[in-house]
CSV table of C-alpha atoms in Angstrom, one decimal:
chain,number,residue,atom,x,y,z
A,135,MET,CA,132.4,38.9,36.2
A,136,ARG,CA,133.9,35.5,36.2
A,137,ILE,CA,131.8,33.2,33.9
A,138,ILE,CA,132.2,29.5,34.5
A,139,GLY,CA,131.5,27.5,31.3
A,140,ASN,CA,133.2,30.4,29.5
A,141,ASN,CA,133.4,31.5,25.9
A,142,SER,CA,136.7,29.7,25.1
A,143,GLU,CA,134.7,26.8,23.7
A,144,ILE,CA,132.6,29.2,21.5
A,145,ARG,CA,135.9,30.6,20.2
A,146,ARG,CA,137.2,27.2,19.5
A,147,ILE,CA,134.1,26.0,17.5
A,148,VAL,CA,134.1,29.1,15.4
A,149,SER,CA,137.8,29.1,14.8
A,150,ASP,CA,137.6,28.0,11.2
A,151,THR,CA,135.7,31.3,10.4
A,152,THR,CA,137.9,34.1,9.2
A,153,VAL,CA,139.0,36.4,12.1
A,154,ALA,CA,140.7,39.2,10.1
A,155,GLN,CA,137.9,41.5,11.5
A,156,LYS,CA,135.4,41.2,14.3
A,157,LEU,CA,133.1,38.3,13.9
A,158,ARG,CA,129.5,39.4,13.8
A,159,LEU,CA,127.4,37.2,16.0
A,160,LEU,CA,123.6,37.1,16.1
A,161,LEU,CA,122.2,35.4,19.3
A,162,LEU,CA,118.5,34.4,19.2
A,163,ILE,CA,116.1,33.8,22.0
A,164,PRO,CA,112.3,34.4,22.2
A,165,HIS,CA,112.6,36.9,25.1
A,166,LEU,CA,114.6,37.8,28.2
A,167,GLY,CA,113.2,37.4,31.8
A,168,GLY,CA,112.2,33.8,31.3
A,169,GLY,CA,113.9,30.6,32.3
A,170,GLY,CA,117.4,29.1,32.2
A,171,ALA,CA,117.8,29.1,28.4
A,172,GLU,CA,117.3,32.9,28.3
A,173,GLN,CA,119.7,33.4,31.2
A,174,VAL,CA,122.3,31.3,29.4
A,175,THR,CA,122.1,33.5,26.2
A,176,ALA,CA,122.3,36.7,28.2
A,177,LEU,CA,125.3,35.5,30.2
A,178,LEU,CA,127.0,34.3,27.0
A,179,ALA,CA,126.3,37.7,25.2
A,180,GLY,CA,127.8,39.6,28.2
A,181,GLY,CA,130.8,37.3,28.4
A,182,LEU,CA,132.0,37.4,24.8
A,183,SER,CA,134.9,39.7,24.1
A,184,ARG,CA,133.9,43.1,22.7
A,185,GLU,CA,137.3,43.3,21.0
A,186,LYS,CA,136.8,40.1,19.0
A,187,TYR,CA,133.1,40.0,18.4
A,188,GLU,CA,130.3,42.3,17.3
A,189,VAL,CA,127.4,40.9,19.3
A,190,HIS,CA,123.8,41.3,18.4
A,191,LEU,CA,120.9,39.8,20.5
A,192,ALA,CA,117.5,39.4,18.8
A,193,LEU,CA,114.5,38.9,21.0
A,194,VAL,CA,111.9,37.3,18.7
A,195,THR,CA,108.7,37.8,20.8
A,196,GLN,CA,109.7,40.8,22.9
A,197,LYS,CA,108.3,44.3,22.2
A,198,SER,CA,109.8,46.4,25.0
A,199,PRO,CA,113.4,46.8,26.2
A,200,PRO,CA,114.5,44.1,28.6
A,201,ALA,CA,114.6,44.8,32.3
A,202,GLU,CA,117.9,42.9,32.6
A,203,THR,CA,121.1,45.1,32.4
A,204,LEU,CA,123.2,44.1,29.4
A,205,PRO,CA,126.6,45.5,28.4
A,206,PRO,CA,126.2,48.7,26.3
A,207,TRP,CA,128.1,47.2,23.4
A,208,ILE,CA,125.5,44.5,22.8
A,209,ALA,CA,123.0,45.6,20.1
A,210,VAL,CA,119.5,44.4,21.1
A,211,HIS,CA,116.9,43.9,18.4
A,212,LEU,CA,113.2,43.6,19.4
A,213,LEU,CA,111.3,41.7,16.8
A,214,GLY,CA,108.0,41.9,18.6
A,215,ALA,CA,106.4,38.8,17.0
A,216,ALA,CA,103.3,37.4,18.6
A,217,ARG,CA,104.8,33.9,18.6
A,218,VAL,CA,108.2,32.4,17.6
A,219,ARG,CA,106.8,30.9,14.4
A,220,SER,CA,105.2,34.1,13.3
A,221,GLY,CA,108.6,35.9,13.5
A,222,ALA,CA,110.0,34.3,10.4
A,223,PHE,CA,109.9,37.3,8.0
A,224,ARG,CA,111.1,39.7,10.7
A,225,LEU,CA,114.0,37.4,11.5
A,226,LEU,CA,114.9,37.0,7.8
A,227,ARG,CA,114.9,40.8,7.4
A,228,LEU,CA,117.2,41.2,10.3
A,229,VAL,CA,119.6,38.5,9.1
A,230,HIS,CA,119.9,40.1,5.6
A,231,ARG,CA,120.4,43.5,7.1
A,232,LEU,CA,123.1,42.3,9.6
A,233,LYS,CA,124.7,39.6,7.5
A,234,PRO,CA,126.1,37.8,10.6
A,235,ASP,CA,129.0,35.4,10.3
A,236,LEU,CA,127.3,33.2,12.9
A,237,ILE,CA,123.8,32.7,14.2
A,238,LEU,CA,123.3,31.0,17.5
A,239,SER,CA,119.8,29.9,18.5
A,240,GLY,CA,119.0,29.0,22.1
A,241,MET,CA,115.8,27.0,22.3
A,242,ALA,CA,114.5,24.0,20.5
A,243,HIS,CA,111.3,25.5,19.0
A,244,LEU,CA,113.3,28.5,17.8
A,245,ASN,CA,116.0,26.2,16.5
A,246,PHE,CA,113.4,24.6,14.2
A,247,LEU,CA,112.5,28.0,12.7
A,248,VAL,CA,116.1,29.1,12.3
A,249,LEU,CA,117.1,25.9,10.5
A,250,LEU,CA,113.9,25.9,8.4
A,251,LEU,CA,114.9,29.4,7.1
A,252,ARG,CA,118.5,28.5,6.5
A,253,PRO,CA,118.2,28.2,2.7
A,254,PHE,CA,117.2,31.9,2.6
A,255,TYR,CA,120.2,33.3,4.6
A,256,PRO,CA,123.3,34.8,3.0
A,257,ARG,CA,125.4,32.0,1.6
A,258,LYS,CA,128.3,32.1,4.2
A,259,THR,CA,126.1,32.4,7.3
A,260,ARG,CA,126.9,29.6,9.8
A,261,VAL,CA,124.2,28.3,12.2
A,262,PHE,CA,124.7,26.9,15.6
A,263,VAL,CA,121.8,25.7,17.7
A,264,ARG,CA,121.8,25.0,21.4
A,265,GLN,CA,119.8,21.9,22.6
A,266,ASN,CA,118.4,22.8,26.0
A,267,THR,CA,116.6,19.5,26.8
A,268,THR,CA,117.2,15.7,26.6
A,269,VAL,CA,115.6,14.8,23.3
A,270,SER,CA,114.4,11.3,24.2
A,271,SER,CA,112.7,12.5,27.4
A,272,VAL,CA,111.0,15.4,25.5
A,273,LEU,CA,109.7,13.0,22.9
A,274,ALA,CA,108.5,10.4,25.5
A,275,PHE,CA,107.0,12.7,28.1
A,276,GLY,CA,106.9,16.3,26.8
A,277,LYS,CA,103.5,16.2,25.1
A,278,VAL,CA,105.1,17.8,22.0
A,279,PRO,CA,103.4,18.0,18.6
A,280,TRP,CA,103.5,14.8,16.6
A,281,TYR,CA,105.9,16.2,14.0
A,282,THR,CA,108.7,17.1,16.6
A,283,ARG,CA,110.8,14.0,16.0
A,284,MET,CA,110.6,14.6,12.2
A,285,PHE,CA,111.7,18.2,12.7
A,286,TYR,CA,114.7,17.1,14.8
A,287,ARG,CA,115.7,14.5,12.2
A,288,ARG,CA,115.1,16.7,9.1
A,289,LEU,CA,116.4,20.0,10.4
A,290,TYR,CA,119.1,19.5,13.0
A,291,PRO,CA,121.5,17.9,10.4
A,292,HIS,CA,121.5,21.4,8.7
A,293,ALA,CA,123.2,23.0,11.7
A,294,ASN,CA,127.0,23.6,11.5
A,295,LYS,CA,127.2,22.7,15.2
A,296,ILE,CA,124.7,21.5,17.9
A,297,ILE,CA,125.6,22.5,21.4
A,298,CYS,CA,124.7,20.2,24.3
A,299,GLN,CA,125.3,20.8,28.0
A,300,SER,CA,126.6,17.3,28.9
A,301,ARG,CA,128.1,14.2,27.2
A,302,ALA,CA,125.0,12.2,28.1
A,303,MET,CA,122.7,14.7,26.4
A,304,ALA,CA,125.0,14.7,23.3
A,305,ASP,CA,124.9,10.9,23.1
A,306,ASP,CA,121.1,10.9,23.5
A,307,LEU,CA,120.8,13.5,20.7
A,308,ALA,CA,123.0,11.5,18.3
A,309,ARG,CA,121.0,8.4,19.0
A,310,GLU,CA,117.5,9.8,18.8
A,311,VAL,CA,118.1,12.2,15.9
A,312,ARG,CA,120.5,10.0,14.0
A,313,ILE,CA,123.1,12.7,13.6
A,314,LYS,CA,126.8,12.4,13.3
A,315,LYS,CA,128.7,13.1,16.6
A,316,ASP,CA,131.2,15.4,15.0
A,317,ARG,CA,128.3,17.9,14.6
A,318,ILE,CA,127.8,18.0,18.3
A,319,VAL,CA,129.8,20.0,20.8
A,320,VAL,CA,129.5,19.6,24.6
A,321,LEU,CA,129.5,23.1,26.2
A,322,PRO,CA,128.4,23.4,29.8
A,323,ASN,CA,126.0,26.3,30.6
A,324,PRO,CA,127.7,29.5,31.8
A,325,ILE,CA,127.1,30.7,35.4
A,326,ASP,CA,128.4,33.8,37.1
A,327,ILE,CA,130.4,32.4,40.0
A,328,ASP,CA,131.4,35.9,41.4
A,329,GLU,CA,127.8,37.1,41.5
A,330,ILE,CA,126.6,34.0,43.3
A,331,SER,CA,129.4,34.2,45.8
A,332,ALA,CA,128.8,37.9,46.5
A,333,ALA,CA,125.1,37.3,47.0
A,334,ASN,CA,125.8,34.6,49.5
A,335,LYS,CA,128.1,36.8,51.5
A,336,GLN,CA,125.6,39.7,51.9
A,337,PRO,CA,123.6,39.9,55.2
A,338,ALA,CA,120.1,38.5,54.8
A,339,HIS,CA,118.4,41.7,55.9
A,340,LEU,CA,119.7,43.6,52.8
A,341,THR,CA,117.0,42.4,50.5
A,342,VAL,CA,113.3,42.1,51.2
A,343,SER,CA,113.1,39.1,48.9
A,344,ARG,CA,115.2,37.0,51.3
A,345,THR,CA,113.2,37.6,54.4
A,346,SER,CA,109.6,37.8,53.1
A,347,LEU,CA,109.5,34.2,51.9
A,348,TRP,CA,110.4,32.4,55.1
A,349,SER,CA,107.6,32.7,57.8
A,350,ASN,CA,108.0,29.3,59.5
A,351,PRO,CA,110.9,28.2,61.7
A,352,GLY,CA,112.0,25.8,58.9
A,353,PRO,CA,113.9,24.0,57.6
A,354,HIS,CA,113.4,26.1,54.4
A,355,LEU,CA,113.4,24.3,51.1
A,356,LEU,CA,114.1,26.2,47.8
A,357,ALA,CA,113.0,25.1,44.3
A,358,VAL,CA,113.6,27.2,41.1
A,359,GLY,CA,112.1,26.7,37.7
A,360,ARG,CA,109.2,27.4,35.3
A,361,LEU,CA,105.9,26.3,36.7
A,362,ALA,CA,105.3,23.6,34.1
A,363,PRO,CA,104.6,19.8,34.2
A,364,GLU,CA,108.1,18.7,33.4
A,365,LYS,CA,109.5,20.5,36.5
A,366,GLY,CA,107.5,18.1,38.8
A,367,PHE,CA,106.4,20.7,41.3
A,368,ASP,CA,103.2,18.8,41.8
A,369,LEU,CA,105.3,15.8,43.0
A,370,LEU,CA,107.2,18.2,45.3
A,371,LEU,CA,104.1,19.5,47.0
A,372,GLN,CA,102.9,16.0,47.7
A,373,ALA,CA,106.4,15.1,49.0
A,374,LEU,CA,106.5,18.1,51.3
A,375,ALA,CA,103.2,17.0,52.9
A,376,LEU,CA,104.9,13.7,53.8
A,377,VAL,CA,108.1,15.5,54.9
A,378,ARG,CA,106.1,17.7,57.3
A,379,GLN,CA,105.0,14.6,59.2
A,380,ARG,CA,108.7,14.3,60.3
A,381,PHE,CA,109.6,18.0,60.1
A,382,PRO,CA,106.4,19.8,60.9
A,383,HIS,CA,107.8,23.3,60.4
A,384,ALA,CA,109.4,22.6,57.0
A,385,ASP,CA,108.4,25.0,54.2
A,386,LEU,CA,109.1,25.5,50.6
A,387,ALA,CA,109.7,28.6,48.4
A,388,ILE,CA,109.2,28.1,44.6
A,389,ALA,CA,110.9,30.8,42.5
A,390,GLY,CA,109.3,30.8,39.1
A,391,SER,CA,106.3,31.5,37.0
A,392,GLY,CA,104.4,29.6,34.4
A,393,PRO,CA,101.1,28.0,33.2
A,394,GLU,CA,100.8,25.6,36.2
A,395,GLU,CA,100.7,28.2,38.9
A,396,SER,CA,96.9,28.2,39.5
A,397,ALA,CA,96.8,24.4,39.6
A,398,LEU,CA,99.8,24.3,42.0
A,399,ARG,CA,98.2,26.8,44.3
A,400,ALA,CA,95.0,24.8,44.4
A,401,GLN,CA,97.0,21.6,45.1
A,402,SER,CA,98.8,23.2,48.0
A,403,ILE,CA,95.5,24.3,49.5
A,404,ALA,CA,94.0,20.8,49.0
A,405,LEU,CA,97.1,19.3,50.7
A,406,GLY,CA,96.6,21.6,53.7
A,407,LEU,CA,100.0,23.1,53.3
A,408,GLY,CA,98.8,26.7,53.7
A,409,SER,CA,101.7,29.0,54.7
A,410,ALA,CA,104.2,26.3,54.2
A,411,ILE,CA,104.3,27.1,50.4
A,412,HIS,CA,105.5,30.4,49.1
A,413,PHE,CA,105.1,31.1,45.4
A,414,ALA,CA,107.8,33.8,44.8
A,415,GLY,CA,107.1,34.4,41.1
A,416,TYR,CA,110.0,34.9,38.7
A,417,VAL,CA,113.2,35.7,40.5
A,418,ASN,CA,116.0,37.1,38.3
A,419,ARG,CA,118.8,36.1,40.8
A,420,PRO,CA,117.5,33.2,42.9
A,421,TYR,CA,120.9,32.8,44.5
A,422,GLU,CA,119.9,35.8,46.6
A,423,LEU,CA,117.6,33.4,48.5
A,424,TYR,CA,120.4,30.8,49.2
A,425,SER,CA,121.5,32.2,52.6
A,426,GLN,CA,118.2,31.3,54.3
A,427,ALA,CA,117.6,28.0,52.5
A,428,ALA,CA,118.4,24.7,54.1
A,429,LEU,CA,118.6,22.9,50.7
A,430,PHE,CA,117.8,23.2,47.1
A,431,VAL,CA,115.3,20.7,45.5
A,432,LEU,CA,115.1,19.7,41.9
A,433,SER,CA,111.9,17.6,41.4
A,434,SER,CA,111.9,17.5,37.6
A,435,ARG,CA,110.4,14.6,35.6
A,436,TYR,CA,113.1,15.3,32.9
A,437,GLU,CA,115.8,17.8,32.3
A,438,GLY,CA,118.8,18.7,30.3
A,439,MET,CA,121.3,20.5,32.6
A,440,PRO,CA,119.3,23.2,34.3
A,441,ASN,CA,121.0,26.5,35.2
A,442,ALA,CA,119.2,26.6,38.5
A,443,LEU,CA,120.9,23.4,39.6
A,444,LEU,CA,124.3,24.5,38.4
A,445,GLU,CA,123.9,27.8,40.4
A,446,ALA,CA,122.9,25.9,43.5
A,447,TYR,CA,125.8,23.5,43.0
A,448,ALA,CA,128.2,26.5,42.7
A,449,GLY,CA,126.6,28.2,45.6
A,450,GLU,CA,127.4,25.2,47.8
A,451,LEU,CA,123.8,24.5,48.8
A,452,PRO,CA,122.8,21.0,49.8
A,453,ILE,CA,120.9,19.5,46.9
A,454,VAL,CA,118.2,16.9,46.7
A,455,ALA,CA,117.3,15.9,43.1
A,456,THR,CA,115.4,13.4,41.0
A,457,PRO,CA,117.3,11.4,38.4
A,458,ALA,CA,115.9,13.7,35.7
A,459,SER,CA,118.7,13.1,33.2
A,460,GLN,CA,121.9,11.1,33.0
A,461,GLY,CA,124.0,14.2,32.7
A,462,LEU,CA,122.5,15.5,36.0
A,463,VAL,CA,123.2,12.1,37.7
A,464,ASP,CA,126.8,12.2,36.4
A,465,LEU,CA,127.3,15.7,37.9
A,466,LEU,CA,125.8,15.0,41.3
A,467,GLN,CA,126.6,11.4,42.0
A,468,GLY,CA,129.2,11.0,44.7
A,469,GLN,CA,129.5,14.8,45.3
A,470,PRO,CA,129.3,16.1,48.9
A,471,GLY,CA,126.0,17.4,50.1
A,472,THR,CA,123.9,15.9,47.3
A,473,TRP,CA,121.1,13.3,47.6
A,474,LEU,CA,119.7,11.6,44.6
A,475,ALA,CA,116.2,10.0,44.7
A,476,ASP,CA,116.0,6.5,43.5
A,477,ASN,CA,113.3,7.4,41.0
A,478,THR,CA,110.9,10.2,40.1
A,479,SER,CA,108.0,9.6,42.4
A,480,VAL,CA,106.4,11.3,45.4
A,481,GLU,CA,107.6,8.5,47.8
A,482,ALA,CA,111.2,8.5,46.6
A,483,LEU,CA,111.5,12.3,46.7
A,484,ALA,CA,109.9,12.5,50.2
A,485,ALA,CA,112.2,9.8,51.5
A,486,THR,CA,115.3,11.5,50.1
A,487,LEU,CA,114.3,14.8,51.5
A,488,ILE,CA,113.7,13.3,54.9
A,489,ARG,CA,117.1,11.6,54.8
A,490,ALA,CA,118.9,14.8,53.7
A,491,LEU,CA,117.2,16.9,56.4
A,492,GLY,CA,118.0,14.3,59.0
A,493,GLU,CA,121.7,14.4,58.1
A,494,LEU,CA,122.2,18.1,57.6
A,495,SER,CA,123.2,20.5,60.3
A,496,HIS,CA,121.8,24.1,60.4
A,497,GLY,CA,123.2,26.3,57.6
A,498,GLN,CA,125.6,23.5,56.3
A,499,ARG,CA,127.3,24.2,53.0
A,500,PHE,CA,129.5,22.0,50.7
A,501,GLN,CA,132.5,22.8,48.5
A,502,ARG,CA,132.5,20.7,45.4
A,503,TYR,CA,134.7,20.3,42.4
A,504,ALA,CA,134.9,23.1,39.8
A,505,LEU,CA,132.3,23.2,37.0
A,506,SER,CA,134.7,24.5,34.4
């Protein structure tokens, strides 16, 4: 397994911790089998050296063993809390039992809890948090509770390090939260290049998931993400209706689950899209769908640096994206086989899709610069 965005940076940022014996690491996420943040933590856990680290993975809201296959040397702890915030005492008990050298939390609302509890941890415990979204966008458009900005500003300074996926995200965090830049580390998300490449090389008939989604002649569009307002799938459905005026057989598969599924299904019917839309549900390895896709679409209103995009980038798919974050724009701008919409609107997204489809040849793929 070759992980791009590897653990060398994690080793570097914990280098001032004693290494006379294995470092005991406690990685925290709400659950496995969700979105990109969960995948990042699972990949990181599997990529860390078993000779140098004793790795523990705590799933705060999960009650049953994860379906994902994890290396046998990773100790998985199921805390089984109803919600993240109700897992405080269970988390504290686990921390005092394990006495980890380092805690790494992987999502913003869990980060708040982890940092709120910090005064109750063993004295030498270090805490890193991973920021998985662009703070200014979340505060402006995310419909978050009124106290979110206060939590960022009061709690994040108590982290030993804050991990961001791009320099633009790090600068945004420093500005919005008023935190010193020496507390922030830029560490791109890990992706498994070898697994993506292997999936792309397999014949399409080997997996039912590859063939069952595409019923129309195409071109086939692929989008991946949680079915939530920030991902902009409602904009994408409207854009597809415009695209089909030029490409009448174009269809779209959306790999993901979430609270907006019913609304999106109703919207697709209202737009008359019918069989042109395929809701695939959560797909653990969306790159198994790449071989049949003409291009990957990211329609988000705001983002950090989504793993789905990085995987499509590494998988050499043509990419159409909204300018959902400066880090995303910095990654894609000027790269072969990428088209950026001028803004985040139905009209701009539709125009960009039409332009990309008009310029692409069947099955075209693009080699790009390395992500590491």
